[in-house]
Structure formats: structure tokens, C-alpha cells
mmCIF file of C-alpha atoms in Angstrom:
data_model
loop_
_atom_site.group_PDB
_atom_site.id
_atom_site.type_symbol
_atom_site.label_atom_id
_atom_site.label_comp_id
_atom_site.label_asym_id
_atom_site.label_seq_id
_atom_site.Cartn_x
_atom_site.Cartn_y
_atom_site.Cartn_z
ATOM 1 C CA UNK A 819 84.523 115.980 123.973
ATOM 2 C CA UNK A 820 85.780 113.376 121.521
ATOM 3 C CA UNK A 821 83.021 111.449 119.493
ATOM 4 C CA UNK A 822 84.923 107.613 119.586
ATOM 5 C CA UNK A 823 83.875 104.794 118.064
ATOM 6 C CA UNK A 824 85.296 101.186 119.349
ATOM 7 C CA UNK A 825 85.285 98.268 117.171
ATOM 8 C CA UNK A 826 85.816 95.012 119.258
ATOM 9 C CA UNK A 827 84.702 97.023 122.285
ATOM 10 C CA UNK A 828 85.090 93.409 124.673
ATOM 11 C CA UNK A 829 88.425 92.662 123.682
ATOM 12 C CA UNK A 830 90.400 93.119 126.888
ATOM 13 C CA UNK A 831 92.983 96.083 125.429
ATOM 14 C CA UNK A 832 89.761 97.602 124.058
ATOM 15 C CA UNK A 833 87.950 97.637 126.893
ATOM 16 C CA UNK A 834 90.889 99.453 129.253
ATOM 17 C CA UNK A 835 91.612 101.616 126.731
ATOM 18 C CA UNK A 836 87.656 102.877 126.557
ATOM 19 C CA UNK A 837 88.137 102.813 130.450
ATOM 20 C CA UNK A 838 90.840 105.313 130.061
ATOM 21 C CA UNK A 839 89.095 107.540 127.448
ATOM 22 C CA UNK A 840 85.609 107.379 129.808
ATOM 23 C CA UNK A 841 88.284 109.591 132.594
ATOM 24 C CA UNK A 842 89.013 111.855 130.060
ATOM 25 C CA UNK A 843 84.999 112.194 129.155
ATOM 26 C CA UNK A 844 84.850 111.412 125.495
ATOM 27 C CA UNK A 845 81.361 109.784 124.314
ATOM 28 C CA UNK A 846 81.664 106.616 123.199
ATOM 29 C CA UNK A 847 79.956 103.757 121.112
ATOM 30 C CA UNK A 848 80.816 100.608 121.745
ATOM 31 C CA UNK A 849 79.984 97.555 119.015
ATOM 32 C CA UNK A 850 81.222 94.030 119.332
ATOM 33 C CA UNK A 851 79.694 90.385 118.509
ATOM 34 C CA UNK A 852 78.893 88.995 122.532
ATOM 35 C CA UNK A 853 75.488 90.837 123.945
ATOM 36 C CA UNK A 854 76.718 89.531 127.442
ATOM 37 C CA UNK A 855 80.178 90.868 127.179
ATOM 38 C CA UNK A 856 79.475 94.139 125.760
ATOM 39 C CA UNK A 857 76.432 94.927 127.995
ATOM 40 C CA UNK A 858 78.837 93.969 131.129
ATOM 41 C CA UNK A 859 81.649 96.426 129.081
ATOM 42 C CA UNK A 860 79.224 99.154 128.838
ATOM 43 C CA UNK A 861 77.484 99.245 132.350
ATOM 44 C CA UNK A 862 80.597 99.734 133.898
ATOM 45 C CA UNK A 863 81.719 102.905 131.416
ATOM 46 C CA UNK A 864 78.886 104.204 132.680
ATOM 47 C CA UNK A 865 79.102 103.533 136.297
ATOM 48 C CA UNK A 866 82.728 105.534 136.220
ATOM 49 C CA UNK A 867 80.335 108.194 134.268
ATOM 50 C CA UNK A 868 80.207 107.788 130.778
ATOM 51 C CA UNK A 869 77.890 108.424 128.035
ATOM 52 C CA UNK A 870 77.753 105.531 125.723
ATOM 53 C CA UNK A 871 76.224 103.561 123.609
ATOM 54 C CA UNK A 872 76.056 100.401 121.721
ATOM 55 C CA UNK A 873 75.318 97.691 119.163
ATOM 56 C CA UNK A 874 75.808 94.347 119.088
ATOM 57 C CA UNK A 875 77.286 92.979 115.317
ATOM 58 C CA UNK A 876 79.264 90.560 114.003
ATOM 59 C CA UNK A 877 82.379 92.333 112.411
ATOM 60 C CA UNK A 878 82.993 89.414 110.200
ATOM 61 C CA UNK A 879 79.806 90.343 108.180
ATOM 62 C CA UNK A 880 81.042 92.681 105.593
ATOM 63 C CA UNK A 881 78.026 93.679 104.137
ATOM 64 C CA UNK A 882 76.904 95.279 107.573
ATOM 65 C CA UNK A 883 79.829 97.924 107.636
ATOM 66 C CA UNK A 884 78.284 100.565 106.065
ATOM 67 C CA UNK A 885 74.908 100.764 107.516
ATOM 68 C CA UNK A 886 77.109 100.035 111.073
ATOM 69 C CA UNK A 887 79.134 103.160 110.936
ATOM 70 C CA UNK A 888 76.727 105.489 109.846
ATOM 71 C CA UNK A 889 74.557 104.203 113.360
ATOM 72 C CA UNK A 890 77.916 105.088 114.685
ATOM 73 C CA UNK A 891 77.674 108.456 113.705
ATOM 74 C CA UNK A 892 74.354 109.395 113.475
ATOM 75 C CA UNK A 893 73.929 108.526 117.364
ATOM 76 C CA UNK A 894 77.486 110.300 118.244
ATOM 77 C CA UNK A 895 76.461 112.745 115.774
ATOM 78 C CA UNK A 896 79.758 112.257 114.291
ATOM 79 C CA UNK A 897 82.794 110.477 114.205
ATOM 80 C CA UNK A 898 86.551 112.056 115.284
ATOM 81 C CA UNK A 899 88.337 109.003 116.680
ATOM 82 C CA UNK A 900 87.587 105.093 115.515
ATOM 83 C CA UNK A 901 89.432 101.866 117.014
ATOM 84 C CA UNK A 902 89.689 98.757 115.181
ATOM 85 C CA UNK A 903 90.442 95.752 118.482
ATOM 86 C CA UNK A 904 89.179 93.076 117.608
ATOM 87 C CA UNK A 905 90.966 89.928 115.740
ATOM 88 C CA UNK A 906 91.834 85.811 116.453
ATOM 89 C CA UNK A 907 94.951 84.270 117.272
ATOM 90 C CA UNK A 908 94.710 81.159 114.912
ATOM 91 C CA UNK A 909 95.311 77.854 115.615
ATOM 92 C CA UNK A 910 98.593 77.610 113.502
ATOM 93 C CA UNK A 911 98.281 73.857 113.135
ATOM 94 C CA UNK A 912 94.872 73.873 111.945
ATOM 95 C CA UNK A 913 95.118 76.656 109.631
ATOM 96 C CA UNK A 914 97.825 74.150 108.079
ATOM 97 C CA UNK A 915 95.631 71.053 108.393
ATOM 98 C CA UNK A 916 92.280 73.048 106.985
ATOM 99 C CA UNK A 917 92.834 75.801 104.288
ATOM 100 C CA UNK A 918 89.193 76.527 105.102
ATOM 101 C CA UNK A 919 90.495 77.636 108.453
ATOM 102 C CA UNK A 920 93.245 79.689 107.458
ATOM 103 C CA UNK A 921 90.899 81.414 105.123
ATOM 104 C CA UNK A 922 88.556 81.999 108.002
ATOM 105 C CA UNK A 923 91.634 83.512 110.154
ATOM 106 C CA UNK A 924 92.197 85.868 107.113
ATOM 107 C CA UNK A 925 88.728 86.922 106.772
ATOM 108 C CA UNK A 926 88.593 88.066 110.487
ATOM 109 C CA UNK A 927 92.309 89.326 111.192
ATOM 110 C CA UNK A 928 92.182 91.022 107.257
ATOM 111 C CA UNK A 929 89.460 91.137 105.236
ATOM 112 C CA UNK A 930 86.678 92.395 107.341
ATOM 113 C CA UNK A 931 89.356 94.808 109.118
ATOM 114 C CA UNK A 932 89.785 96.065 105.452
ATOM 115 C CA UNK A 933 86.509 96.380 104.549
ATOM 116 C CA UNK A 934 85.731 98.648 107.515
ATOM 117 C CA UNK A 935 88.985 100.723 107.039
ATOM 118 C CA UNK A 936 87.852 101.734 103.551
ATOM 119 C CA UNK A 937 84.218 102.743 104.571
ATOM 120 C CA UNK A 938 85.999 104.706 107.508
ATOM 121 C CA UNK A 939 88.785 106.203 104.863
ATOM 122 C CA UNK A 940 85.958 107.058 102.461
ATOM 123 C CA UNK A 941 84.043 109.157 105.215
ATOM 124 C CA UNK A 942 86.594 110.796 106.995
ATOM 125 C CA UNK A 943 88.597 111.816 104.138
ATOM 126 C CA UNK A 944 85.355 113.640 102.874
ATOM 127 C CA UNK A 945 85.145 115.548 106.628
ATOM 128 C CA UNK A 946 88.789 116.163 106.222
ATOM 129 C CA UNK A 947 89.842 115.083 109.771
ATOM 130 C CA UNK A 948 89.812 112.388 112.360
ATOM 131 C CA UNK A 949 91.809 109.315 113.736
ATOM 132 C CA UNK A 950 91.672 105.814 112.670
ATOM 133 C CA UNK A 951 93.764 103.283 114.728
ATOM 134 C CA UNK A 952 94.085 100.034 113.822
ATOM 135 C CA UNK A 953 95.750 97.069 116.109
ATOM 136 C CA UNK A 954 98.114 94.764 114.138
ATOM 137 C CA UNK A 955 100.670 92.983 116.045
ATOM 138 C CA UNK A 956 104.448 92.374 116.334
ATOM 139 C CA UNK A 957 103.630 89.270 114.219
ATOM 140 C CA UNK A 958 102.883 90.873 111.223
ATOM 141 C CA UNK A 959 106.706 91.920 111.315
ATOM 142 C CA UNK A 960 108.341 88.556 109.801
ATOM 143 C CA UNK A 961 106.526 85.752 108.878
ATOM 144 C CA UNK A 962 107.260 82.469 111.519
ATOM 145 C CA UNK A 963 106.925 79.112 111.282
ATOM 146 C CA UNK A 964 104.991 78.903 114.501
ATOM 147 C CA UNK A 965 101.702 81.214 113.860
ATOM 148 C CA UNK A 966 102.354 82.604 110.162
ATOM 149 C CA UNK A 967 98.773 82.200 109.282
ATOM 150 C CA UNK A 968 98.038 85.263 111.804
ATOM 151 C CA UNK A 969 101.181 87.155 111.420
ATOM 152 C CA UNK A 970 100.299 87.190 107.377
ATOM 153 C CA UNK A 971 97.282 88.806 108.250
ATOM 154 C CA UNK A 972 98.858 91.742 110.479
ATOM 155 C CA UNK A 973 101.091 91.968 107.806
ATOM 156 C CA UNK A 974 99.112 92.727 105.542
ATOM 157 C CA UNK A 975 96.705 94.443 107.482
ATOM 158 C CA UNK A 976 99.943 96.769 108.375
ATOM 159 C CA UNK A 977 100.697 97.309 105.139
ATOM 160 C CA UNK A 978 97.139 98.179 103.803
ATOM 161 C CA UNK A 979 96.953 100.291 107.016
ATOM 162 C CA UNK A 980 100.587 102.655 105.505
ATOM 163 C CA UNK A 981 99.250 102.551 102.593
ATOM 164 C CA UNK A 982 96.219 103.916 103.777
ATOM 165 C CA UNK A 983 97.955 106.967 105.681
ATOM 166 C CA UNK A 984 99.716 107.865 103.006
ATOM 167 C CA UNK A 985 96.792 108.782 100.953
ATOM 168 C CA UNK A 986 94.780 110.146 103.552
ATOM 169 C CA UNK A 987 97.592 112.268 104.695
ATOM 170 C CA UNK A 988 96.595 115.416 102.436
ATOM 171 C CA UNK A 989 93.255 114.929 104.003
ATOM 172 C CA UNK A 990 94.636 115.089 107.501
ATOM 173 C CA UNK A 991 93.399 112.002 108.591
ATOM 174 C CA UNK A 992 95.897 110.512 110.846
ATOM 175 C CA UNK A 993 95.860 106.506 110.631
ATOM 176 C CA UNK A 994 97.773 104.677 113.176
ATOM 177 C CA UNK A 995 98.935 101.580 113.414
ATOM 178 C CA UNK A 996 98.900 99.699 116.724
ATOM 179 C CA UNK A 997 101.567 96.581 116.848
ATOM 180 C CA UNK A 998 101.225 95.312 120.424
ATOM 181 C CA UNK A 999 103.995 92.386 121.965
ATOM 182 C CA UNK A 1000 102.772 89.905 124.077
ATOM 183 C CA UNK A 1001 99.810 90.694 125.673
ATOM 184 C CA UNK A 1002 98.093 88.718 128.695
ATOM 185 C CA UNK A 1003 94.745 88.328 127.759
ATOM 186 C CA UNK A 1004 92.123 86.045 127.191
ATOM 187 C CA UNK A 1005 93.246 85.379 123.854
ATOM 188 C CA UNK A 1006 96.605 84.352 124.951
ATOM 189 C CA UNK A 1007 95.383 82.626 127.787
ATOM 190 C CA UNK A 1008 97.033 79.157 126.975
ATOM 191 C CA UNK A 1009 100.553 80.680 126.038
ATOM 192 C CA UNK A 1010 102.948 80.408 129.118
ATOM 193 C CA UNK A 1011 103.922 83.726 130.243
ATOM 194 C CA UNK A 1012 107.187 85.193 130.524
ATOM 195 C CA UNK A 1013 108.685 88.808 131.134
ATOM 196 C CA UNK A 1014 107.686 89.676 127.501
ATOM 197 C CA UNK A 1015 103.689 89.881 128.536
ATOM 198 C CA UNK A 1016 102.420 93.248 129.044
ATOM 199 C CA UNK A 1017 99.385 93.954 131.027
ATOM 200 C CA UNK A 1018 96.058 95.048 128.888
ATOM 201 C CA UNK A 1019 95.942 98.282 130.979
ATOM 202 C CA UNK A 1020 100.207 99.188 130.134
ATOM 203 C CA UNK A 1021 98.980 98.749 126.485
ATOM 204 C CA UNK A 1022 95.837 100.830 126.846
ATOM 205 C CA UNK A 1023 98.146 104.256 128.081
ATOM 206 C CA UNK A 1024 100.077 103.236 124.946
ATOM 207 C CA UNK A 1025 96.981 103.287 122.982
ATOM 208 C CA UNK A 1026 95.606 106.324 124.323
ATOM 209 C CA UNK A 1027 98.906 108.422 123.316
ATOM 210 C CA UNK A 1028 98.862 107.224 120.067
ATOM 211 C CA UNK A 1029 95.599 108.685 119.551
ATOM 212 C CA UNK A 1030 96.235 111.597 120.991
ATOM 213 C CA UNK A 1031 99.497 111.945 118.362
ATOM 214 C CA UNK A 1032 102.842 111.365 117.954
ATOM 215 C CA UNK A 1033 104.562 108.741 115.581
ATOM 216 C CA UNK A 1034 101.613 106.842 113.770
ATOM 217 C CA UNK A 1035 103.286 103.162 113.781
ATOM 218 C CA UNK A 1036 103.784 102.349 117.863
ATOM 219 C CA UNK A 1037 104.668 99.216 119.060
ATOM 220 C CA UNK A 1038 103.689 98.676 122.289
ATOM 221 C CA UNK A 1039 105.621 98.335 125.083
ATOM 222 C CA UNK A 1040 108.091 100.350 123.196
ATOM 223 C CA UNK A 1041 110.472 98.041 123.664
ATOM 224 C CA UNK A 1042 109.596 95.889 121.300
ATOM 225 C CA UNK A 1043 110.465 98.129 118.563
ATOM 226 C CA UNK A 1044 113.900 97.196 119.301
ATOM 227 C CA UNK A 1045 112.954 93.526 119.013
ATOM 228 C CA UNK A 1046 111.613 93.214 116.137
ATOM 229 C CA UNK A 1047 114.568 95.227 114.500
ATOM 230 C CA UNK A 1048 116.410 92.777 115.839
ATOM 231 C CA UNK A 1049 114.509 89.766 114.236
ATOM 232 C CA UNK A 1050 113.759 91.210 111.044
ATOM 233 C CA UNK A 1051 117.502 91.504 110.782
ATOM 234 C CA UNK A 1052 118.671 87.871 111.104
ATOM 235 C CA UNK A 1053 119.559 86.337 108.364
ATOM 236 C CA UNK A 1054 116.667 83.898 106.576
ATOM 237 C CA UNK A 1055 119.306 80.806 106.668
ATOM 238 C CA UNK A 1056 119.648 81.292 110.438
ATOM 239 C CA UNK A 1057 116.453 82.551 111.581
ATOM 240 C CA UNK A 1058 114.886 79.051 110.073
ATOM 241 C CA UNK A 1059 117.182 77.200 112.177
ATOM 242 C CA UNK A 1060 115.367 78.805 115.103
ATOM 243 C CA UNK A 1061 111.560 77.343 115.025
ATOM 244 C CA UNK A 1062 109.968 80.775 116.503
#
């Protein structure tokens, strides 16, 4: 039995994904910011016959990480497997309107995702094994005119994430990084949909193999590997033309 720790347990990928790792019986703790949302999350985990538990917190707080995770693992008694969900899809023209709001949008998508990867690196590279997975997002691939605030973020948050895995590697820590396409959820609930949107539940079986191994950067649906090679290879004079 796996001891798993979800951060952003309510987001909707999160939550099907925990739904898929309740069926194969690993304990889980469960920690996001909405009492209501979680408590709903984790009553139904345990109606399909899960053991978990939870805490409500607000990820953005930094200087709660530390004293967070070690809940985590003190009531798990341990931690193998830890998912990083949660994140905001700015509002593009009011990060450019506000710089306070863009530096909010970084704080959440980045800087607290960062903070928590390095108390998570720092612990499991002492125990000398486990998974951390982190969810960026297709975004983070090139930077475009029409949400660039967020896709800086994943960016960077991808980037910090390799360089991460690369020194944890002699540790054998696995890191993964999780760059999901469109996804129709509540966050994207007032984009209109098109053939691109995945289903939270497609993503989750995506999820759950990359935890389980494999390559450690997955984009999910796979397809959209393939996309984004093709976008990061247009030309900058053209690919400005295009208003993404």
C-alpha cells in the first residue's frame, strides 16, 4: 500500500486521479484550501473504501509547508508518492493591467509550488526514494501573447521541476512532470470547447501511469507532445503573426 499525499486534493484532475488510486488501495491524505470541497472529496474516497485523511490549508502560505508535510507524514507514517494539482489560470488581461496580479498568479502557479518542492526534495532525498509529480501545463512550452502570465509560471515551474530530477536522480527520487492540454474543468469553464479538451478522468489514467513509471515529462493526452513540437518550432516572426 502506497502512502500518497495530494496537494490541491479538489482540483477536478486531482480528485479522479485520487479516485483511481482509492481502486488500487493506497492511503491517502488529502489537503486543499475549501473545507466544503475537500470534505465532499474525501467522503466519497471513502465511500468507494478508502482510508484517508485530511487538512484543510492554504497552499499559498509558504511558511506553513513545512509543518504541513510533516502532518502528512506523521499521520501516513510516511511519504512514497506526493502530487502537486493545484494552480490558477490568470486573467491574462488583468495580469497586464495590475502587476500586483500577475505577481499574485506567480506566487500561486510558482512560488508556493517551489517552496513545497524543495521541502519535499529535502525529505525524500534523505529517505532515498519516492515520487514527486508536479502538474505544469502545455503553456509553459512557449510563451503566448494570449495567457503568458500563466504559461511563464509552468515554465518555470517545468524547468525548476528538471532541474530538480536531475539532482535527485542519484537519490532515486523520481520527479515527474505533468504538462496536461486542454482540460474541461472548472477552471476552464468559460473557454469554448473544442476536440482539443480532454476529460479530467482521460488525464487522471495518464497521471496514474506516470506515477507508476515510465518517461518522467508526460504530456497528457499524448498527443499533445506532438503539438507542442510543432509550435515550439515555428518561427518567432511567424508565430507573432498568429495571436495564440
Amino acid at each position: 500500500m502506497r502512502r500518497t499525499l495530494i496537494l490541491g486534493a479538489t482540483s477536478a484532475i486531482a480528485a479522479a486521479t485520487a479516485r483511481l488510486l482509492t481502486e488500487r488501495g493506497d492511503a491517502l491524505y488529502l489537503v486543499a484550501r475549501d473545507a466544503a470541497k475537500l470534505g465532499a472529496v474525501a467522503q466519497d474516497l471513502r465511500a468507494r473504501g478508502a482510508a484517508v485523511q485530511s487538512a484543510v490549508a492554504d497552499l499559498t502560505d509558504t511558511k506553513r509547508h513545512e509543518a504541513l508535510l510533516a502532518a502528512a507524514a506523521d499521520a501516513l507514517g510516511g511519504l512514497d508518492v506526493v502530487l502537486i494539482a493545484y494552480g490558477t489560470l490568470a486573467d491574462q488581461a488583468a495580469c497586464e493591467a495590475d502587476y500586483r496580479v500577475a505577481e499574485r498568479e506567480l506566487r500561486t502557479n510558482l512560488l508556493s509550488v517551489v517552496s513545497l518542492l524543495t521541502h519535499l526534495a529535502n525529505r525524500m532525498e534523505a529517505q532515498r526514494s519516492g515520487t514527486i509529480a508536479v502538474i505544469s501545463s502545455v503553456a509553459g512550452d512557449r510563451g503566448r501573447a494570449s495567457n503568458y502570465v500563466y504559461g511563464s509560471a509552468k515554465g518555470a515551474l517545468s524547468l525548476f521541476a528538471q532541474g530538480l530530477r536531475n539532482r535527485l536522480h542519484p537519490s532515486g527520487v523520481r520527479v515527474v512532470t505533468i504538462k496536461p492540454g486542454l482540460v474541461d474543468t472548472p477552471m476552464t469553464a468559460h473557454l469554448k470547447k473544442n476536440p482539443l479538451f480532454a476529460s479530467p478522468e482521460a488525464v487522471a489514467k495518464g497521471v496514474v501511469r506516470a506515477l507508476d513509471g515510465g518517461p518522467e515529462v508526460v504530456y497528457l493526452p499524448a498527443f499533445w507532445h506532438l503539438v507542442m513540437l510543432g509550435i515550439r518550432a515555428l518561427p518567432e516572426g511567424l508565430f507573432k503573426r498568429l495571436r495564440l
